[in-house]
Amino acid sequence: GENVEQHPSTLSVQEGDSAVIKCTYSDSASNYFPWYKQELGKRPQLIIDIRSNVGEKKDQRIAVTLNKTAKHFSLHITETQPEDSAVYFCAASRYNQGGKLIFGQGTELSVKP
Amino acid sequence: DSGVTQTPKHLITATGQRVTLRCSPRSGDLSVYWYQQSLDQGLQFLIQYYNGEERAKGNILERFSAQQFPDLHSELNLSSLELGDSALYFCASSVASEQETQYFGPGTRLLVL
């Protein structure tokens, strides 16, 4: 069935370093890949998304890359700051299944000052 | 604040009971989604309604049901509650029915004793 694997489950970096989170999806018909950030005790919020017709998308310090052949996509955060500390979720969706999102298990990112 | 509201914030009940969670989407949004977040299962998609009609379904238990009313608010009904139903239940909304940004509400924390 549909599945999204996310690694690592926890990630600790020093402030200013880069962080990379990787996800692999099983459904080859998936074509929409959002990333959500959830701070402790708060709601998930979309930080960036990518569709299958592009290979990379950037928004300031955040970028996402997609490899359709390998069925994996990654989140890259550069120049990390303490406020980047949160749980990050990747998700995948295929067209014509409404907005149904299959989420990865989450990565708890800790940025140490 | 995403503009999505959920009530109640917290709910404590006993096994075997039935509860109703309520969600009001952002103004103008036609889709409502329900997600369950537990420690061991991550974020699980339950169901989506679009303009009053069921649009997509996830692994929602038969004991759970939902509906979207003409004013677009939605209710998630959980019956014959079990200890394992204890979780954070999020509602999200979006403008249309397909792949786009979903705005999450603050969640309802359900504790089944």
XYZ file of N, CA and C in Angstrom:
678
model
N 0.822 -1.206 0.000
C 0.000 0.000 0.000
C 0.854 1.252 0.000
N 0.211 2.392 0.132
C 0.936 3.650 0.135
C 1.740 3.782 1.415
N 2.960 4.239 1.260
C 3.833 4.362 2.417
C 4.873 5.440 2.157
N 5.221 6.180 3.195
C 6.303 7.152 3.111
C 7.249 6.890 4.287
N 8.494 6.626 3.951
C 9.517 6.404 4.971
C 10.353 7.666 5.122
N 10.609 8.061 6.358
C 11.336 9.296 6.618
C 12.519 9.015 7.535
N 13.663 9.617 7.186
C 14.884 9.439 7.985
C 15.683 10.734 8.015
N 16.385 10.999 9.125
C 16.396 10.212 10.362
C 15.180 10.567 11.232
N 15.003 9.856 12.309
C 13.895 10.171 13.205
C 14.268 11.335 14.133
N 15.553 11.461 14.440
C 16.035 12.612 15.202
C 17.305 13.125 14.553
N 17.510 14.420 14.660
C 18.662 15.059 14.035
C 19.070 16.237 14.909
N 20.324 16.250 15.294
C 20.842 17.340 16.115
C 21.979 18.011 15.373
N 21.907 19.325 15.225
C 22.943 20.074 14.519
C 23.308 21.300 15.330
N 24.473 21.850 15.014
C 24.889 23.106 15.622
C 24.311 24.263 14.814
N 24.001 25.328 15.502
C 23.498 26.524 14.836
C 24.444 26.926 13.707
N 23.871 27.209 12.548
C 24.668 27.596 11.401
C 24.977 26.445 10.452
N 24.875 25.214 10.949
C 25.092 24.050 10.097
C 23.866 23.807 9.217
N 24.025 22.881 8.274
C 22.901 22.476 7.426
C 22.247 21.212 7.982
N 20.993 21.035 7.654
C 20.254 19.833 8.053
C 19.574 19.254 6.816
N 19.605 17.947 6.698
C 18.975 17.266 5.572
C 18.085 16.148 6.095
N 16.862 16.121 5.621
C 15.901 15.083 5.986
C 15.444 14.417 4.699
N 15.399 13.083 4.714
C 15.101 12.349 3.488
C 13.833 11.515 3.622
N 13.094 11.448 2.532
C 11.870 10.636 2.495
C 11.817 9.810 1.228
N 11.274 8.619 1.363
C 11.069 7.727 0.222
C 9.601 7.339 0.177
N 9.026 7.370 -1.010
C 7.610 7.020 -1.141
C 7.461 5.758 -1.987
N 6.352 5.082 -1.768
C 6.167 3.796 -2.455
C 5.266 3.903 -3.690
N 4.348 4.841 -3.687
C 3.374 4.955 -4.777
C 3.965 5.775 -5.925
N 4.272 5.135 -7.015
C 4.913 5.822 -8.137
C 4.003 6.863 -8.790
N 2.707 6.827 -8.472
C 1.774 7.817 -9.026
C 1.730 9.085 -8.172
N 2.458 9.121 -7.081
C 2.509 10.327 -6.238
C 3.102 11.472 -7.032
N 2.498 12.647 -6.904
C 2.994 13.776 -7.688
C 3.009 15.099 -6.929
N 2.723 15.054 -5.640
C 2.733 16.270 -4.831
C 3.363 15.935 -3.484
N 4.354 16.750 -3.082
C 5.157 16.412 -1.905
C 5.335 17.641 -1.022
N 4.508 17.792 -0.019
C 4.651 18.923 0.898
C 5.478 18.551 2.124
N 6.044 19.571 2.743
C 6.739 19.413 4.025
C 6.057 20.297 5.058
N 5.811 19.716 6.231
C 5.180 20.446 7.305
C 6.112 20.506 8.511
N 6.046 21.638 9.201
C 6.834 21.846 10.417
C 5.868 21.922 11.587
N 6.170 21.167 12.643
C 5.311 21.205 13.817
C 6.154 21.513 15.046
N 5.975 22.700 15.576
C 6.657 23.074 16.805
C 5.937 22.432 17.985
N 6.636 22.307 19.082
C 6.110 21.606 20.242
C 4.780 22.187 20.693
N 3.765 21.341 20.750
C 2.450 21.773 21.208
C 1.665 22.614 20.215
N 2.171 22.688 18.985
C 1.492 23.529 17.999
C 0.954 22.681 16.834
N 0.316 23.349 15.915
C -0.250 22.659 14.751
C 0.806 22.515 13.658
N 0.699 21.537 12.783
C 1.595 21.444 11.617
C 1.346 22.625 10.681
N 2.440 23.142 10.101
C 2.333 24.247 9.147
C 3.174 23.924 7.930
N 2.614 24.180 6.764
C 3.339 23.944 5.522
C 4.524 24.897 5.431
N 5.704 24.360 5.097
C 6.873 25.231 4.908
C 7.323 25.273 3.451
N 7.097 24.221 2.728
C 7.457 24.188 1.312
C 6.819 22.956 0.688
N 6.564 23.021 -0.605
C 6.052 21.853 -1.297
C 6.650 21.799 -2.702
N 6.582 20.630 -3.296
C 7.115 20.455 -4.650
C 6.211 19.514 -5.421
N 6.080 19.786 -6.705
C 5.278 18.913 -7.552
C 6.204 18.142 -8.474
N 5.695 17.074 -9.042
C 6.572 16.136 -9.740
C 7.116 16.666 -11.059
N 6.643 17.830 -11.492
C 7.154 18.364 -12.752
C 8.412 19.214 -12.563
N 8.882 19.350 -11.319
C 10.130 20.062 -11.055
C 11.026 19.198 -10.181
N 12.329 19.468 -10.257
C 13.272 18.656 -9.496
C 13.750 19.331 -8.217
N 13.590 20.663 -8.159
C 14.084 21.371 -6.984
C 13.292 22.652 -6.799
N 13.138 23.030 -5.541
C 12.454 24.285 -5.231
C 13.106 24.894 -4.009
N 13.297 26.216 -4.052
C 13.974 26.891 -2.927
C 13.122 28.017 -2.392
N 13.231 28.236 -1.085
C 12.582 29.374 -0.458
C 13.486 29.822 0.677
N 14.308 30.803 0.391
C 15.270 31.355 1.350
C 16.199 30.238 1.836
N 16.144 29.885 3.112
C 17.084 28.882 3.634
C 16.597 27.446 3.456
N 15.437 27.290 2.873
C 14.845 25.959 2.739
C 14.799 25.558 1.270
N 15.123 24.305 1.008
C 15.024 23.782 -0.350
C 14.528 22.352 -0.291
N 13.869 21.948 -1.335
C 13.421 20.563 -1.453
C 13.850 20.041 -2.814
N 14.344 18.810 -2.837
C 14.723 18.170 -4.086
C 13.901 16.909 -4.258
N 13.649 16.564 -5.504
C 12.829 15.396 -5.817
C 13.533 14.552 -6.857
N 13.633 13.256 -6.601
C 14.164 12.301 -7.563
C 13.061 11.293 -7.841
N 12.360 11.484 -8.955
C 11.206 10.626 -9.266
C 11.620 9.204 -9.569
N 12.759 9.055 -10.189
C 13.226 7.713 -10.554
C 13.458 6.867 -9.307
N 14.104 7.489 -8.332
C 14.405 6.775 -7.099
C 13.257 6.849 -6.104
N 12.267 7.629 -6.393
C 11.114 7.847 -5.529
C 11.539 8.346 -4.155
N 12.386 9.363 -4.170
C 12.687 9.994 -2.899
C 12.826 11.500 -3.046
N 12.592 12.180 -1.942
C 12.678 13.628 -1.896
C 13.273 14.042 -0.562
N 13.913 15.199 -0.567
C 14.666 15.622 0.606
C 14.404 17.085 0.934
N 14.505 17.389 2.203
C 14.405 18.761 2.695
C 15.792 19.197 3.142
N 16.207 20.363 2.683
C 17.509 20.905 3.054
C 17.285 22.242 3.748
N 17.833 22.364 4.944
C 17.772 23.639 5.655
C 19.201 24.113 5.854
N 19.508 25.292 5.346
C 20.859 25.835 5.502
C 20.870 26.881 6.614
N 22.083 27.136 7.128
C 22.266 28.161 8.172
C 21.212 28.016 9.269
N 21.135 26.834 9.839
C 20.083 26.549 10.816
C 20.147 27.498 12.007
N 18.960 27.765 12.547
C 18.808 28.650 13.707
C 18.030 27.909 14.786
N 18.170 28.295 16.045
C 17.442 27.603 17.121
C 15.943 27.524 16.863
N 15.376 28.537 16.218
C 13.934 28.522 15.943
C 13.542 27.512 14.863
N 14.525 26.890 14.237
C 14.227 25.801 13.298
C 13.933 24.491 14.038
N 14.221 24.463 15.333
C 13.974 23.263 16.132
C 12.482 22.948 16.134
N 12.144 21.743 15.695
C 10.742 21.328 15.560
C 10.730 19.907 15.018
N 9.530 19.364 14.848
C 9.383 18.092 14.139
C 8.960 18.408 12.705
N 9.647 17.812 11.762
C 9.362 18.020 10.349
C 8.752 16.753 9.767
N 7.664 16.932 9.031
C 6.985 15.811 8.395
C 7.011 15.979 6.887
N 7.390 14.931 6.185
C 7.201 14.920 4.746
C 5.878 14.219 4.456
N 5.357 14.444 3.277
C 4.104 13.791 2.896
C 4.079 13.616 1.387
N 3.237 12.709 0.936
C 3.072 12.468 -0.499
C 1.598 12.329 -0.816
N 1.264 12.696 -2.037
C -0.125 12.658 -2.463
C -0.167 12.360 -3.960
N -1.211 11.682 -4.406
C -1.377 11.459 -5.837
C -2.634 12.165 -6.304
N -2.622 12.571 -7.547
C -3.747 13.297 -8.095
C -4.973 12.399 -8.138
N -6.119 13.001 -8.002
C -7.403 12.318 -8.077
C -7.697 11.455 -6.856
N -6.992 11.739 -5.778
C -7.349 11.145 -4.494
C -7.649 12.267 -3.512
N -8.236 13.337 -4.024
C -8.515 14.480 -3.177
C -7.239 15.043 -2.624
N -7.292 15.498 -1.384
C -6.111 16.051 -0.743
C -5.467 15.071 0.196
N -5.751 13.799 0.042
C -5.227 12.784 0.952
C -3.711 12.830 0.982
N -3.142 13.049 2.162
C -1.700 13.084 2.347
C -1.261 11.863 3.144
N -0.221 11.207 2.654
C 0.425 10.126 3.401
C 1.683 10.719 4.018
N 1.739 10.741 5.327
C 2.849 11.380 6.028
C 3.935 10.382 6.394
N 5.169 10.897 6.411
C 6.261 10.150 7.012
C 6.137 10.220 8.527
N 7.027 9.513 9.212
C 6.936 9.401 10.665
C 7.453 10.631 11.403
N 8.081 11.531 10.697
C 8.558 12.756 11.335
C 10.031 12.700 11.727
N 10.664 13.865 11.699
C 12.058 14.017 12.138
C 12.108 15.126 13.170
N 12.607 14.797 14.338
C 12.750 15.824 15.364
C 14.110 16.487 15.211
N 14.088 17.728 14.772
C 15.322 18.494 14.553
C 15.606 19.366 15.768
N 16.817 19.257 16.256
C 17.256 20.092 17.371
C 18.461 20.910 16.914
N 18.353 22.219 17.017
C 19.449 23.104 16.621
C 20.039 23.704 17.892
N 21.281 23.358 18.155
C 21.931 23.794 19.396
C 22.680 25.103 19.176
N 22.428 26.078 20.046
C 23.088 27.384 19.878
C 24.587 27.291 20.183
N -2.071 31.990 13.853
C -3.433 31.485 13.785
C -3.803 31.186 12.328
N -4.192 29.919 12.054
C -4.471 29.513 10.676
C -5.857 29.920 10.216
N -6.748 30.259 11.139
C -8.124 30.556 10.776
C -9.028 29.346 10.907
N -8.454 28.184 11.172
C -9.238 26.967 11.390
C -9.452 26.818 12.895
N -10.699 26.609 13.290
C -10.986 26.462 14.714
C -11.493 25.060 15.013
N -11.134 24.585 16.185
C -11.566 23.258 16.620
C -12.022 23.335 18.071
N -13.104 22.625 18.340
C -13.577 22.514 19.717
C -13.973 21.079 19.997
N -13.821 20.596 21.232
C -13.132 21.287 22.323
C -11.610 21.162 22.175
N -10.874 21.825 23.034
C -9.412 21.711 23.022
C -8.977 20.397 23.643
N -9.639 20.052 24.705
C -9.322 18.817 25.425
C -10.611 18.066 25.712
N -10.475 16.741 25.733
C -11.640 15.907 26.007
C -11.159 14.676 26.754
N -11.754 14.431 27.910
C -11.429 13.228 28.674
C -12.722 12.430 28.809
N -12.642 11.163 28.441
C -13.834 10.339 28.499
C -13.449 8.904 28.850
N -14.430 8.047 28.928
C -14.183 6.664 29.325
C -14.345 5.730 28.136
N -13.784 4.557 28.266
C -13.940 3.557 27.207
C -15.410 3.253 27.004
N -15.752 3.015 25.748
C -17.124 2.701 25.401
C -17.994 3.908 25.105
N -17.507 5.082 25.423
C -18.290 6.294 25.220
C -18.197 6.790 23.775
N -18.976 7.839 23.495
C -18.997 8.457 22.170
C -18.733 9.947 22.341
N -17.937 10.514 21.439
C -17.652 11.945 21.490
C -17.778 12.539 20.093
N -17.965 13.849 20.060
C -18.037 14.583 18.788
C -17.042 15.722 18.822
N -16.195 15.760 17.807
C -15.228 16.835 17.653
C -15.720 17.753 16.539
N -15.523 19.046 16.742
C -16.054 20.009 15.789
C -14.944 20.838 15.165
N -15.134 21.174 13.899
C -14.138 21.947 13.164
C -14.824 22.983 12.286
N -14.317 24.208 12.320
C -14.767 25.245 11.390
C -13.599 25.624 10.487
N -13.758 25.493 9.180
C -12.657 25.784 8.271
C -12.415 27.284 8.136
N -11.332 27.639 7.488
C -11.061 29.026 7.153
C -12.171 29.542 6.252
N -12.431 30.827 6.350
C -13.440 31.428 5.497
C -13.066 31.211 4.029
N -14.000 30.680 3.265
C -13.758 30.456 1.841
C -13.247 29.070 1.496
N -12.794 28.320 2.487
C -12.299 26.970 2.209
C -13.464 26.000 2.108
N -13.395 25.128 1.104
C -14.477 24.179 0.882
C -14.131 22.766 1.353
N -12.845 22.504 1.490
C -12.419 21.169 1.935
C -12.075 21.163 3.414
N -12.476 20.079 4.058
C -12.103 19.830 5.450
C -11.492 18.441 5.525
N -10.403 18.343 6.257
C -9.699 17.070 6.444
C -9.624 16.762 7.936
N -9.615 15.481 8.248
C -9.397 15.050 9.628
C -8.172 14.143 9.677
N -7.318 14.413 10.670
C -6.114 13.620 10.895
C -6.055 13.200 12.355
N -5.459 12.031 12.572
C -5.204 11.553 13.923
C -3.693 11.551 14.129
N -3.235 12.127 15.235
C -1.808 12.104 15.531
C -1.579 11.421 16.872
N -0.934 10.284 16.808
C -0.545 9.591 18.038
C 0.959 9.387 18.006
N 1.528 9.073 19.179
C 2.982 8.972 19.293
C 3.547 7.879 18.397
N 2.841 6.753 18.324
C 3.408 5.628 17.577
C 2.961 5.578 16.114
N 1.938 6.336 15.751
C 1.414 6.272 14.371
C 1.662 7.537 13.582
N 2.207 8.558 14.210
C 2.430 9.797 13.465
C 1.108 10.433 13.054
N 1.140 11.131 11.923
C -0.057 11.810 11.402
C -0.760 10.891 10.414
N -1.971 10.498 10.740
C -2.731 9.586 9.888
C -3.951 10.304 9.312
N -4.063 10.259 7.995
C -5.221 10.841 7.319
C -6.440 9.975 7.588
N -7.529 10.605 7.997
C -8.759 9.864 8.247
C -9.748 10.030 7.102
N -10.123 11.272 6.815
C -11.162 11.501 5.829
C -11.142 12.952 5.370
N -11.651 13.179 4.151
C -11.775 14.523 3.594
C -13.184 14.733 3.087
N -13.731 15.915 3.350
C -14.990 16.338 2.771
C -14.757 17.574 1.925
N -15.444 17.630 0.807
C -15.362 18.793 -0.065
C -16.768 19.255 -0.363
N -17.088 20.452 0.071
C -18.387 21.069 -0.184
C -19.550 20.129 0.183
N -19.399 19.464 1.302
C -20.473 18.624 1.814
C -20.412 17.160 1.424
N -19.536 16.832 0.483
C -19.463 15.451 0.007
C -18.143 14.810 0.440
N -18.187 13.529 0.738
C -16.958 12.808 1.037
C -16.078 12.758 -0.200
N -14.804 13.166 -0.078
C -13.905 13.254 -1.234
C -12.810 12.197 -1.205
N -12.300 11.914 -0.030
C -11.243 10.909 0.080
C -11.315 10.277 1.463
N -10.891 9.022 1.520
C -10.976 8.285 2.772
C -9.653 7.602 3.052
N -9.242 7.626 4.310
C -8.031 6.925 4.717
C -8.407 5.711 5.531
N -7.537 5.345 6.446
C -7.797 4.164 7.277
C -8.671 4.529 8.472
N -9.830 5.058 8.187
C -10.731 5.466 9.262
C -11.503 4.252 9.756
N -11.535 4.091 11.067
C -12.219 2.951 11.653
C -13.728 3.070 11.437
N -14.405 1.919 11.425
C -15.859 1.934 11.249
C -16.553 2.605 12.423
N -15.898 2.626 13.567
C -16.471 3.288 14.750
C -16.426 4.814 14.632
N -15.681 5.295 13.653
C -15.549 6.731 13.443
C -16.383 7.143 12.229
N -16.971 8.310 12.305
C -17.699 8.836 11.152
C -17.570 10.345 11.154
N -17.792 10.935 10.008
C -17.680 12.385 9.906
C -18.736 12.895 8.952
N -18.964 14.177 9.015
C -19.828 14.823 8.040
C -19.461 16.293 7.948
N -19.859 16.883 6.831
C -19.668 18.312 6.625
C -21.036 18.911 6.366
N -21.343 19.962 7.066
C -22.661 20.568 7.027
C -22.726 21.666 5.973
N -23.949 22.123 5.631
C -24.089 23.176 4.613
C -23.282 24.441 4.909
N -23.057 24.758 6.184
C -22.235 25.942 6.473
C -20.750 25.607 6.428
N -20.414 24.414 6.025
C -19.061 23.885 5.789
C -18.315 23.459 7.051
N -18.902 23.650 8.215
C -18.206 23.113 9.379
C -18.337 21.598 9.346
N -17.470 20.947 10.081
C -17.436 19.485 10.041
C -17.405 18.932 11.465
N -17.917 17.750 11.593
C -17.869 17.036 12.873
C -17.312 15.643 12.663
N -16.494 15.225 13.603
C -15.946 13.870 13.602
C -16.520 13.172 14.830
N -17.219 12.087 14.585
C -17.847 11.325 15.656
C -17.037 10.061 15.916
N -16.684 9.878 17.173
C -15.917 8.699 17.572
C -16.760 7.930 18.580
N -17.046 6.668 18.287
C -17.913 5.900 19.181
C -17.207 4.646 19.683
N -17.802 4.019 20.685
C -17.248 2.805 21.314
C -15.760 2.988 21.570
N -15.433 4.084 22.216
C -14.039 4.481 22.356
C -13.199 3.454 23.096
N -11.969 3.324 22.621
C -10.999 2.414 23.223
C -9.805 3.236 23.702
N -9.005 2.625 24.575
C -7.828 3.325 25.088
C -6.934 3.805 23.945
N -6.833 2.989 22.926
C -5.963 3.297 21.799
C -6.432 4.451 20.937
N -7.626 4.947 21.187
C -8.129 6.102 20.430
C -7.611 7.412 21.011
N -6.957 7.330 22.155
C -6.369 8.532 22.747
C -5.335 9.097 21.777
N -5.496 10.342 21.421
C -4.628 10.956 20.408
C -4.991 12.426 20.279
N -4.224 13.087 19.438
C -4.523 14.461 19.052
C -5.218 14.393 17.706
N -6.385 14.987 17.599
C -7.137 14.976 16.348
C -7.097 16.371 15.742
N -6.532 16.425 14.542
C -6.441 17.697 13.835
C -7.467 17.753 12.713
N -7.987 18.930 12.544
C -8.771 19.256 11.375
C -7.924 20.206 10.535
N -8.041 20.103 9.235
C -7.363 21.028 8.333
C -8.356 21.452 7.258
N -8.070 22.569 6.613
C -8.940 22.978 5.520
C -8.114 23.515 4.361
N -8.720 23.504 3.191
C -8.093 24.076 2.007
C -9.195 24.617 1.108
N -8.782 25.422 0.146
C -9.755 26.073 -0.730
C -10.488 25.060 -1.607
N -9.699 24.226 -2.272
C -10.280 23.301 -3.247
C -10.143 21.867 -2.760
N -10.272 20.936 -3.691
C -10.351 19.531 -3.288
C -9.087 18.742 -3.539
N -8.143 19.311 -4.259
C -6.967 18.537 -4.622
C -5.715 19.066 -3.918
N -4.593 18.817 -4.509
C -3.296 19.000 -3.849
C -2.948 20.475 -3.691
N -3.072 20.967 -2.487
C -2.736 22.349 -2.198
C -2.504 22.473 -0.704
N -2.144 23.658 -0.284
C -1.833 23.884 1.119
C -3.034 23.560 1.991
N -2.763 22.768 3.020
C -3.780 22.479 4.019
C -3.420 23.258 5.279
N -4.398 23.971 5.811
C -4.207 24.778 7.009
C -4.804 24.020 8.189
N -3.959 23.748 9.159
C -4.369 22.941 10.293
C -4.937 23.792 11.433
N -5.914 23.200 12.102
C -6.431 23.793 13.314
C -5.549 23.450 14.503
N -5.894 23.925 15.692
C -5.067 23.696 16.877
C -5.163 22.284 17.442
N -6.146 21.529 16.994
C -6.282 20.143 17.437
C -7.162 19.984 18.665
N -7.696 18.775 18.796
C -8.430 18.369 20.000
C -7.683 17.191 20.599
N -7.289 17.339 21.859
C -6.578 16.244 22.528
C -7.601 15.371 23.243
N -7.693 14.122 22.804
C -8.646 13.167 23.377
C -7.907 12.181 24.259
N -8.405 12.046 25.463
C -7.855 11.054 26.389
C -8.978 10.110 26.785
N -8.782 8.843 26.493
C -9.773 7.817 26.841
C -9.231 7.018 28.021
N -9.981 7.032 29.114
C -9.525 6.346 30.330
C -10.284 5.049 30.560
